Coordinates of C-alpha atoms in Angstrom, one line a residue:
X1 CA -1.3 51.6 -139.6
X2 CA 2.1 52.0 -138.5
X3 CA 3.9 50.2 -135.6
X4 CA 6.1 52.0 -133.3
X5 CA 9.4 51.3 -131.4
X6 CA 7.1 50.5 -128.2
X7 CA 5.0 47.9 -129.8
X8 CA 1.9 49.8 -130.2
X9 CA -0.2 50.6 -133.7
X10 CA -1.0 53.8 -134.5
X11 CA -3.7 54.7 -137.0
X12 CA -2.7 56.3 -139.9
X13 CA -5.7 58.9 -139.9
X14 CA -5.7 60.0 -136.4
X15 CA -2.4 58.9 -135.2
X16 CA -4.1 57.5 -131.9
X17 CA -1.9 54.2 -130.6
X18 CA -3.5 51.3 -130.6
X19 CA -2.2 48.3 -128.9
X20 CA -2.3 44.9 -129.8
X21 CA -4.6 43.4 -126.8
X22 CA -7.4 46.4 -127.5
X23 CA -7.9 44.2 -131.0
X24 CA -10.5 41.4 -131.2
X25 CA -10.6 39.5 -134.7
X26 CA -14.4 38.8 -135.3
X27 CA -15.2 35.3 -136.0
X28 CA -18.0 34.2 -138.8
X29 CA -21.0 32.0 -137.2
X30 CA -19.3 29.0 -137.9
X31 CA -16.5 30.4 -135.4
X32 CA -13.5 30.7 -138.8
X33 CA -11.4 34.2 -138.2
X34 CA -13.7 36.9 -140.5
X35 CA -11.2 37.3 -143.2
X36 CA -11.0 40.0 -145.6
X37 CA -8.4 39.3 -148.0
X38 CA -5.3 38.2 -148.3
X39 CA -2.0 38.8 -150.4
X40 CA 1.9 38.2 -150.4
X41 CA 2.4 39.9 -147.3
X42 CA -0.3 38.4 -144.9
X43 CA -3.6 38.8 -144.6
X44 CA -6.6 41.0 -143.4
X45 CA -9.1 40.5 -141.2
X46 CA -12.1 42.2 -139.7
X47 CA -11.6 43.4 -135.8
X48 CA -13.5 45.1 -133.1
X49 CA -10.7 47.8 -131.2
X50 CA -11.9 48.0 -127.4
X51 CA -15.1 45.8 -128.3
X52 CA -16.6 49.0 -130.0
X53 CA -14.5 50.2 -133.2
X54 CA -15.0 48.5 -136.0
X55 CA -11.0 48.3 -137.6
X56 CA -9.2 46.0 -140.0
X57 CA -6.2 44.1 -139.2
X58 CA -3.6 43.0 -141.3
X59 CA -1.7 40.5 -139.9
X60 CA 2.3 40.4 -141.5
X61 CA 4.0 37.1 -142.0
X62 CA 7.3 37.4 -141.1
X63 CA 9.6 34.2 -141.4
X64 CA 7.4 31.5 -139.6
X65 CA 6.4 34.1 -137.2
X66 CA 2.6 36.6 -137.8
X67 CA 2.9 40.1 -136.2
X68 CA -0.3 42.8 -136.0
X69 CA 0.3 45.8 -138.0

């Protein structure tokens, strides 16, 4: 995925945007973030887009600051 100048995500297969608030990170049963992985860079988790679309978000550290991408 790829972020654009307007905030938004873009996939890199279809190239349809995807904004941030359309993503829900699924939670395990004991309510914990589902995480993936994770490496240097942040890490990934597994998400719903628009409640149906099963997507995975990797989610940057930047600084102190986390951004989608």
């Amino acid at each position: 995925s790829i972020r654009d100048t307007q905030g938004c995500l873009s996939s890199v297969e279809n190239g349809d945007p995807c904004r941030p608030a359309e993503i829900e990170i699924l939670k395990r049963p004991d309510g914990s973030p589902w995480e993936l992985g994770c490496g240097a860079f942040g890490r990934v988790y597994k998400a719903t887009r628009n409640t149906v679309q099963p997507v995975a978000v990797k989610v940057l550290l930047v600084g102190v600051k986390a951004a989608f991408l």
